[in-house]
PDB file of C-alpha atoms and ligand atoms in Angstrom:
ATOM      1  CA  MET A   4     188.326 -12.260 -17.271  1.00  0.00           C
ATOM      2  CA  ALA A   5     191.264  -9.852 -17.200  1.00  0.00           C
ATOM      3  CA  ILE A   6     191.924  -6.139 -17.505  1.00  0.00           C
ATOM      4  CA  ARG A   7     195.093  -4.756 -19.071  1.00  0.00           C
ATOM      5  CA  THR A   8     196.213  -1.226 -19.879  1.00  0.00           C
ATOM      6  CA  ALA A   9     195.855  -0.067 -23.484  1.00  0.00           C
ATOM      7  CA  GLY A  10     198.821   1.537 -25.227  1.00  0.00           C
ATOM      8  CA  PRO A  11     199.844   3.005 -28.566  1.00  0.00           C
ATOM      9  CA  PHE A  12     199.717  -0.417 -30.264  1.00  0.00           C
ATOM     10  CA  ASP A  13     196.026  -0.782 -29.390  1.00  0.00           C
ATOM     11  CA  LEU A  14     194.582   2.210 -31.261  1.00  0.00           C
ATOM     12  CA  GLU A  15     193.059   0.205 -34.151  1.00  0.00           C
ATOM     13  CA  LEU A  16     191.637  -2.302 -31.669  1.00  0.00           C
ATOM     14  CA  LEU A  17     190.113   0.457 -29.537  1.00  0.00           C
ATOM     15  CA  ALA A  18     188.483   2.065 -32.592  1.00  0.00           C
ATOM     16  CA  ALA A  19     187.150  -1.322 -33.771  1.00  0.00           C
ATOM     17  CA  LEU A  20     185.682  -2.189 -30.364  1.00  0.00           C
ATOM     18  CA  HIS A  21     184.189   1.302 -30.092  1.00  0.00           C
ATOM     19  CA  ALA A  22     182.475   0.965 -33.484  1.00  0.00           C
ATOM     20  CA  ARG A  23     180.704  -2.181 -32.252  1.00  0.00           C
ATOM     21  CA  CYS A  24     179.428  -0.480 -29.083  1.00  0.00           C
ATOM     22  CA  PHE A  25     178.424   3.040 -30.181  1.00  0.00           C
ATOM     23  CA  GLU A  26     176.638   4.795 -33.056  1.00  0.00           C
ATOM     24  CA  GLU A  27     179.280   7.497 -33.121  1.00  0.00           C
ATOM     25  CA  LYS A  28     182.638   6.380 -34.524  1.00  0.00           C
ATOM     26  CA  TRP A  29     185.907   7.284 -32.820  1.00  0.00           C
ATOM     27  CA  THR A  30     188.898   6.787 -35.154  1.00  0.00           C
ATOM     28  CA  SER A  31     192.218   5.244 -34.175  1.00  0.00           C
ATOM     29  CA  GLU A  32     193.712   8.743 -34.622  1.00  0.00           C
ATOM     30  CA  ALA A  33     191.191  10.115 -32.130  1.00  0.00           C
ATOM     31  CA  TYR A  34     192.121   7.359 -29.688  1.00  0.00           C
ATOM     32  CA  GLY A  35     195.792   8.185 -30.234  1.00  0.00           C
ATOM     33  CA  ARG A  36     195.220  11.838 -29.392  1.00  0.00           C
ATOM     34  CA  LEU A  37     193.153  10.974 -26.319  1.00  0.00           C
ATOM     35  CA  LEU A  38     195.604   8.416 -24.952  1.00  0.00           C
ATOM     36  CA  ALA A  39     198.497  10.847 -25.431  1.00  0.00           C
ATOM     37  CA  GLY A  40     196.652  13.510 -23.440  1.00  0.00           C
ATOM     38  CA  PRO A  41     197.620  14.379 -19.864  1.00  0.00           C
ATOM     39  CA  GLY A  42     196.347  12.025 -17.214  1.00  0.00           C
ATOM     40  CA  VAL A  43     194.618   9.613 -19.606  1.00  0.00           C
ATOM     41  CA  THR A  44     194.721   5.838 -19.030  1.00  0.00           C
ATOM     42  CA  GLY A  45     193.172   3.252 -21.329  1.00  0.00           C
ATOM     43  CA  PHE A  46     192.061  -0.260 -20.407  1.00  0.00           C
ATOM     44  CA  LEU A  47     191.107  -3.371 -22.367  1.00  0.00           C
ATOM     45  CA  ALA A  48     188.991  -6.210 -21.014  1.00  0.00           C
ATOM     46  CA  VAL A  49     190.085  -9.652 -22.171  1.00  0.00           C
ATOM     47  CA  ALA A  50     187.634 -12.565 -22.073  1.00  0.00           C
ATOM     48  CA  PRO A  51     188.608 -16.055 -20.846  1.00  0.00           C
ATOM     49  CA  ASP A  52     188.761 -17.111 -24.518  1.00  0.00           C
ATOM     50  CA  GLY A  53     191.494 -14.488 -25.046  1.00  0.00           C
ATOM     51  CA  ALA A  54     189.313 -12.114 -27.065  1.00  0.00           C
ATOM     52  CA  PRO A  55     189.568  -8.399 -26.337  1.00  0.00           C
ATOM     53  CA  CYS A  56     185.938  -7.636 -25.513  1.00  0.00           C
ATOM     54  CA  GLY A  57     185.803  -4.275 -23.779  1.00  0.00           C
ATOM     55  CA  PHE A  58     187.554  -0.973 -23.377  1.00  0.00           C
ATOM     56  CA  ALA A  59     187.550   2.153 -21.233  1.00  0.00           C
ATOM     57  CA  LEU A  60     189.388   5.451 -21.003  1.00  0.00           C
ATOM     58  CA  VAL A  61     189.673   7.580 -17.874  1.00  0.00           C
ATOM     59  CA  ARG A  62     191.273  10.987 -17.366  1.00  0.00           C
ATOM     60  CA  ALA A  63     192.565  11.897 -13.900  1.00  0.00           C
ATOM     61  CA  ILE A  64     194.057  15.355 -13.627  1.00  0.00           C
ATOM     62  CA  ALA A  65     194.105  18.341 -11.244  1.00  0.00           C
ATOM     63  CA  GLY A  66     192.327  16.529  -8.430  1.00  0.00           C
ATOM     64  CA  GLU A  67     189.321  15.329 -10.460  1.00  0.00           C
ATOM     65  CA  ALA A  68     188.721  12.405 -12.790  1.00  0.00           C
ATOM     66  CA  GLU A  69     186.262  11.574 -15.567  1.00  0.00           C
ATOM     67  CA  VAL A  70     185.256   8.519 -17.522  1.00  0.00           C
ATOM     68  CA  LEU A  71     185.831   9.334 -21.214  1.00  0.00           C
ATOM     69  CA  THR A  72     184.311   6.157 -22.630  1.00  0.00           C
ATOM     70  CA  ILE A  73     183.482   2.555 -21.774  1.00  0.00           C
ATOM     71  CA  GLY A  74     182.042  -0.273 -23.825  1.00  0.00           C
ATOM     72  CA  VAL A  75     181.734  -4.064 -23.872  1.00  0.00           C
ATOM     73  CA  LEU A  76     180.992  -6.061 -27.032  1.00  0.00           C
ATOM     74  CA  PRO A  77     177.350  -7.227 -27.152  1.00  0.00           C
ATOM     75  CA  ASP A  78     178.201 -10.956 -26.966  1.00  0.00           C
ATOM     76  CA  TYR A  79     180.258 -10.416 -23.798  1.00  0.00           C
ATOM     77  CA  ARG A  80     177.850  -8.273 -21.782  1.00  0.00           C
ATOM     78  CA  ARG A  81     176.469  -9.248 -18.340  1.00  0.00           C
ATOM     79  CA  GLN A  82     179.661 -11.174 -17.563  1.00  0.00           C
ATOM     80  CA  GLY A  83     181.279  -8.594 -15.280  1.00  0.00           C
ATOM     81  CA  HIS A  84     183.616  -6.936 -17.807  1.00  0.00           C
ATOM     82  CA  GLY A  85     181.929  -3.546 -17.479  1.00  0.00           C
ATOM     83  CA  ARG A  86     182.215  -3.593 -13.696  1.00  0.00           C
ATOM     84  CA  ALA A  87     185.869  -4.678 -13.916  1.00  0.00           C
ATOM     85  CA  LEU A  88     186.591  -1.761 -16.265  1.00  0.00           C
ATOM     86  CA  VAL A  89     184.794   0.683 -13.943  1.00  0.00           C
ATOM     87  CA  ASP A  90     186.753  -0.655 -10.962  1.00  0.00           C
ATOM     88  CA  ALA A  91     190.034  -0.181 -12.891  1.00  0.00           C
ATOM     89  CA  MET A  92     189.079   3.439 -13.587  1.00  0.00           C
ATOM     90  CA  ILE A  93     188.170   4.024  -9.927  1.00  0.00           C
ATOM     91  CA  ASP A  94     191.621   2.678  -8.962  1.00  0.00           C
ATOM     92  CA  VAL A  95     193.272   5.156 -11.360  1.00  0.00           C
ATOM     93  CA  ALA A  96     191.236   8.051  -9.989  1.00  0.00           C
ATOM     94  CA  GLU A  97     192.093   7.140  -6.407  1.00  0.00           C
ATOM     95  CA  ALA A  98     195.790   6.615  -7.159  1.00  0.00           C
ATOM     96  CA  ALA A  99     195.885  10.049  -8.803  1.00  0.00           C
ATOM     97  CA  GLY A 100     194.409  11.606  -5.672  1.00  0.00           C
ATOM     98  CA  ALA A 101     191.153  12.627  -7.359  1.00  0.00           C
ATOM     99  CA  GLU A 102     188.357  13.636  -5.042  1.00  0.00           C
ATOM    100  CA  HIS A 103     185.600  12.541  -7.446  1.00  0.00           C
ATOM    101  CA  LEU A 104     185.139  10.467 -10.571  1.00  0.00           C
ATOM    102  CA  PHE A 105     182.559  11.963 -12.978  1.00  0.00           C
ATOM    103  CA  LEU A 106     180.803  10.638 -16.062  1.00  0.00           C
ATOM    104  CA  GLU A 107     177.975  11.430 -18.461  1.00  0.00           C
ATOM    105  CA  VAL A 108     175.419   8.853 -19.507  1.00  0.00           C
ATOM    106  CA  ALA A 109     172.403   9.045 -21.809  1.00  0.00           C
ATOM    107  CA  GLU A 110     169.154   9.182 -19.868  1.00  0.00           C
ATOM    108  CA  ASP A 111     167.801   6.340 -22.059  1.00  0.00           C
ATOM    109  CA  ASN A 112     170.711   3.994 -21.237  1.00  0.00           C
ATOM    110  CA  PRO A 113     169.463   2.007 -18.212  1.00  0.00           C
ATOM    111  CA  ALA A 114     172.166  -0.672 -18.531  1.00  0.00           C
ATOM    112  CA  ALA A 115     174.991   1.825 -18.080  1.00  0.00           C
ATOM    113  CA  GLN A 116     173.130   3.723 -15.358  1.00  0.00           C
ATOM    114  CA  SER A 117     172.599   0.500 -13.437  1.00  0.00           C
ATOM    115  CA  LEU A 118     176.271  -0.420 -13.802  1.00  0.00           C
ATOM    116  CA  TYR A 119     177.329   2.977 -12.480  1.00  0.00           C
ATOM    117  CA  ARG A 120     174.850   3.046  -9.585  1.00  0.00           C
ATOM    118  CA  ARG A 121     176.048  -0.372  -8.447  1.00  0.00           C
ATOM    119  CA  ALA A 122     179.617   0.972  -8.539  1.00  0.00           C
ATOM    120  CA  GLY A 123     178.698   3.863  -6.224  1.00  0.00           C
ATOM    121  CA  PHE A 124     177.899   6.674  -8.686  1.00  0.00           C
ATOM    122  CA  GLU A 125     174.985   9.042  -8.044  1.00  0.00           C
ATOM    123  CA  PRO A 126     173.273  11.416 -10.491  1.00  0.00           C
ATOM    124  CA  ILE A 127     174.066  15.063  -9.735  1.00  0.00           C
ATOM    125  CA  ALA A 128     172.906  17.007 -12.825  1.00  0.00           C
ATOM    126  CA  ARG A 129     171.207  16.775 -16.210  1.00  0.00           C
ATOM    127  CA  ARG A 130     172.508  18.216 -19.488  1.00  0.00           C
ATOM    128  CA  PRO A 131     169.489  18.744 -21.759  1.00  0.00           C
ATOM    129  CA  GLU A 132     169.775  17.415 -25.334  1.00  0.00           C
ATOM    130  CA  TYR A 133     173.473  16.658 -24.806  1.00  0.00           C
ATOM    131  CA  TYR A 134     173.647  13.741 -27.247  1.00  0.00           C
ATOM    132  CA  ASP A 135     172.735  14.122 -30.929  1.00  0.00           C
ATOM    133  CA  ALA A 136     171.754  10.497 -31.619  1.00  0.00           C
ATOM    134  CA  GLU A 137     170.008   8.896 -34.607  1.00  0.00           C
ATOM    135  CA  ARG A 138     166.960   8.470 -32.357  1.00  0.00           C
ATOM    136  CA  GLY A 139     166.933  12.216 -31.544  1.00  0.00           C
ATOM    137  CA  ARG A 140     168.454  14.589 -29.042  1.00  0.00           C
ATOM    138  CA  ILE A 141     168.929  12.872 -25.696  1.00  0.00           C
ATOM    139  CA  ASP A 142     169.580  14.355 -22.259  1.00  0.00           C
ATOM    140  CA  ALA A 143     172.712  13.322 -20.384  1.00  0.00           C
ATOM    141  CA  LEU A 144     172.815  12.568 -16.694  1.00  0.00           C
ATOM    142  CA  VAL A 145     176.007  13.634 -14.964  1.00  0.00           C
ATOM    143  CA  MET A 146     176.969  11.056 -12.345  1.00  0.00           C
ATOM    144  CA  ARG A 147     179.623  11.332  -9.662  1.00  0.00           C
ATOM    145  CA  ARG A 148     181.360   8.912  -7.347  1.00  0.00           C
ATOM    146  CA  THR A 149     183.349  10.086  -4.362  1.00  0.00           C
ATOM    147  CA  CYS A 150     186.748   8.416  -4.355  1.00  0.00           C
ATOM    148  CA  ARG A 151     187.861   6.393  -1.336  1.00  0.00           C
ATOM    149  CA  LEU A 152     184.274   5.706  -0.221  1.00  0.00           C
TER     150      LEU A 152
HETATM  151  C1  COA B   4     177.078  -0.480 -20.144  1.00  0.00           C
HETATM  152  C2  COA B   4     177.990  -1.676 -20.487  1.00  0.00           C
HETATM  153  C3  COA B   4     179.433  -1.169 -20.570  1.00  0.00           C
HETATM  154  C4  COA B   4     177.877  -2.710 -19.344  1.00  0.00           C
HETATM  155  O1  COA B   4     178.861  -3.704 -19.573  1.00  0.00           O
HETATM  156  P1  COA B   4     178.677  -5.197 -19.002  1.00  0.00           P
HETATM  157  O2  COA B   4     179.966  -5.902 -19.197  1.00  0.00           O
HETATM  158  O3  COA B   4     177.450  -5.822 -19.534  1.00  0.00           O
HETATM  159  O4  COA B   4     178.454  -4.885 -17.437  1.00  0.00           O
HETATM  160  P2  COA B   4     178.570  -5.967 -16.247  1.00  0.00           P
HETATM  161  O5  COA B   4     178.363  -7.341 -16.741  1.00  0.00           O
HETATM  162  O6  COA B   4     179.825  -5.693 -15.489  1.00  0.00           O
HETATM  163  O7  COA B   4     177.316  -5.535 -15.354  1.00  0.00           O
HETATM  164  C5  COA B   4     177.462  -5.018 -14.045  1.00  0.00           C
HETATM  165  C6  COA B   4     176.096  -4.585 -13.532  1.00  0.00           C
HETATM  166  O8  COA B   4     175.567  -3.518 -14.333  1.00  0.00           O
HETATM  167  C7  COA B   4     174.152  -3.672 -14.451  1.00  0.00           C
HETATM  168  N1  COA B   4     173.782  -3.939 -15.849  1.00  0.00           N
HETATM  169  C8  COA B   4     174.611  -4.180 -16.890  1.00  0.00           C
HETATM  170  N2  COA B   4     173.898  -4.354 -18.019  1.00  0.00           N
HETATM  171  C9  COA B   4     172.595  -4.233 -17.682  1.00  0.00           C
HETATM  172  C10 COA B   4     171.368  -4.327 -18.402  1.00  0.00           C
HETATM  173  N3  COA B   4     171.353  -4.585 -19.734  1.00  0.00           N
HETATM  174  N4  COA B   4     170.223  -4.112 -17.742  1.00  0.00           N
HETATM  175  C11 COA B   4     170.204  -3.840 -16.420  1.00  0.00           C
HETATM  176  N5  COA B   4     171.348  -3.771 -15.665  1.00  0.00           N
HETATM  177  C12 COA B   4     172.518  -3.955 -16.288  1.00  0.00           C
HETATM  178  C13 COA B   4     173.775  -4.859 -13.585  1.00  0.00           C
HETATM  179  O9  COA B   4     173.551  -4.375 -12.275  1.00  0.00           O
HETATM  180  C14 COA B   4     175.053  -5.672 -13.631  1.00  0.00           C
HETATM  181  O10 COA B   4     175.196  -6.561 -12.581  1.00  0.00           O
HETATM  182  P3  COA B   4     174.520  -8.044 -12.710  1.00  0.00           P
HETATM  183  O11 COA B   4     174.882  -8.597 -14.071  1.00  0.00           O
HETATM  184  O12 COA B   4     175.159  -8.769 -11.560  1.00  0.00           O
HETATM  185  O13 COA B   4     173.043  -7.808 -12.562  1.00  0.00           O
HETATM  186  C15 COA B   4     177.544  -2.366 -21.813  1.00  0.00           C
HETATM  187  O14 COA B   4     176.160  -2.634 -21.754  1.00  0.00           O
HETATM  188  C16 COA B   4     177.850  -1.543 -23.054  1.00  0.00           C
HETATM  189  O15 COA B   4     178.945  -1.571 -23.585  1.00  0.00           O
HETATM  190  N6  COA B   4     176.839  -0.813 -23.558  1.00  0.00           N
HETATM  191  C17 COA B   4     177.012  -0.033 -24.821  1.00  0.00           C
HETATM  192  C18 COA B   4     177.976   1.122 -24.639  1.00  0.00           C
HETATM  193  C19 COA B   4     177.546   2.026 -23.497  1.00  0.00           C
HETATM  194  O16 COA B   4     176.350   2.301 -23.321  1.00  0.00           O
HETATM  195  N7  COA B   4     178.531   2.530 -22.737  1.00  0.00           N
HETATM  196  C20 COA B   4     178.272   3.430 -21.624  1.00  0.00           C
HETATM  197  C21 COA B   4     178.193   4.822 -22.120  1.00  0.00           C
HETATM  198  S1  COA B   4     177.916   5.980 -20.774  1.00  0.00           S
END
């Protein structure tokens, strides 16, 4: 397992991986705009077989940081890629001097919530009906991890 930074040559790959992890599509153009934004770092997880199997984007700016997205392809889940991506984002947040790393997660996504709790995140707020999903409107939990625990 390996993590590498994602750059401008990875936009199509990021959009393709995203489409296999989420209902909502993010285009390569959207990834290009995000990655070009201030304080944004992208990561790709690479499996031992060489396949890119996961991705994450984090924004660290003005003393705070947030997870913009994270996903691992279904066939590669429960192999530690998600945790490795989260750890890479925590490193970015800490290197940027952020006090906290924030994220939003659907309340009906126990896999992601478990990943985040194990990485030191705690729920701090709820955003009612934040996600407009095919299965209905879903609340988001806001989770926060203090950097340099
Ligand atoms: C959430 C996601 C990124 C986790 O990726 P992953 O590579 O499977 O995560 P890891 O293998 O590093 O798991 C780390 C820990 O998270 C928890 N976890 C991960 N998947 C879980 C599941 N399905 N059920 C319960 N706990 C889970 C476990 O504690 C796990 O440790 P363990 O395997 O030693 O028990 C992946 O399921 C995914 O891409 N889901 C779809 C997209 C998504 O929901 N993204 C998050 C949006 S907020």
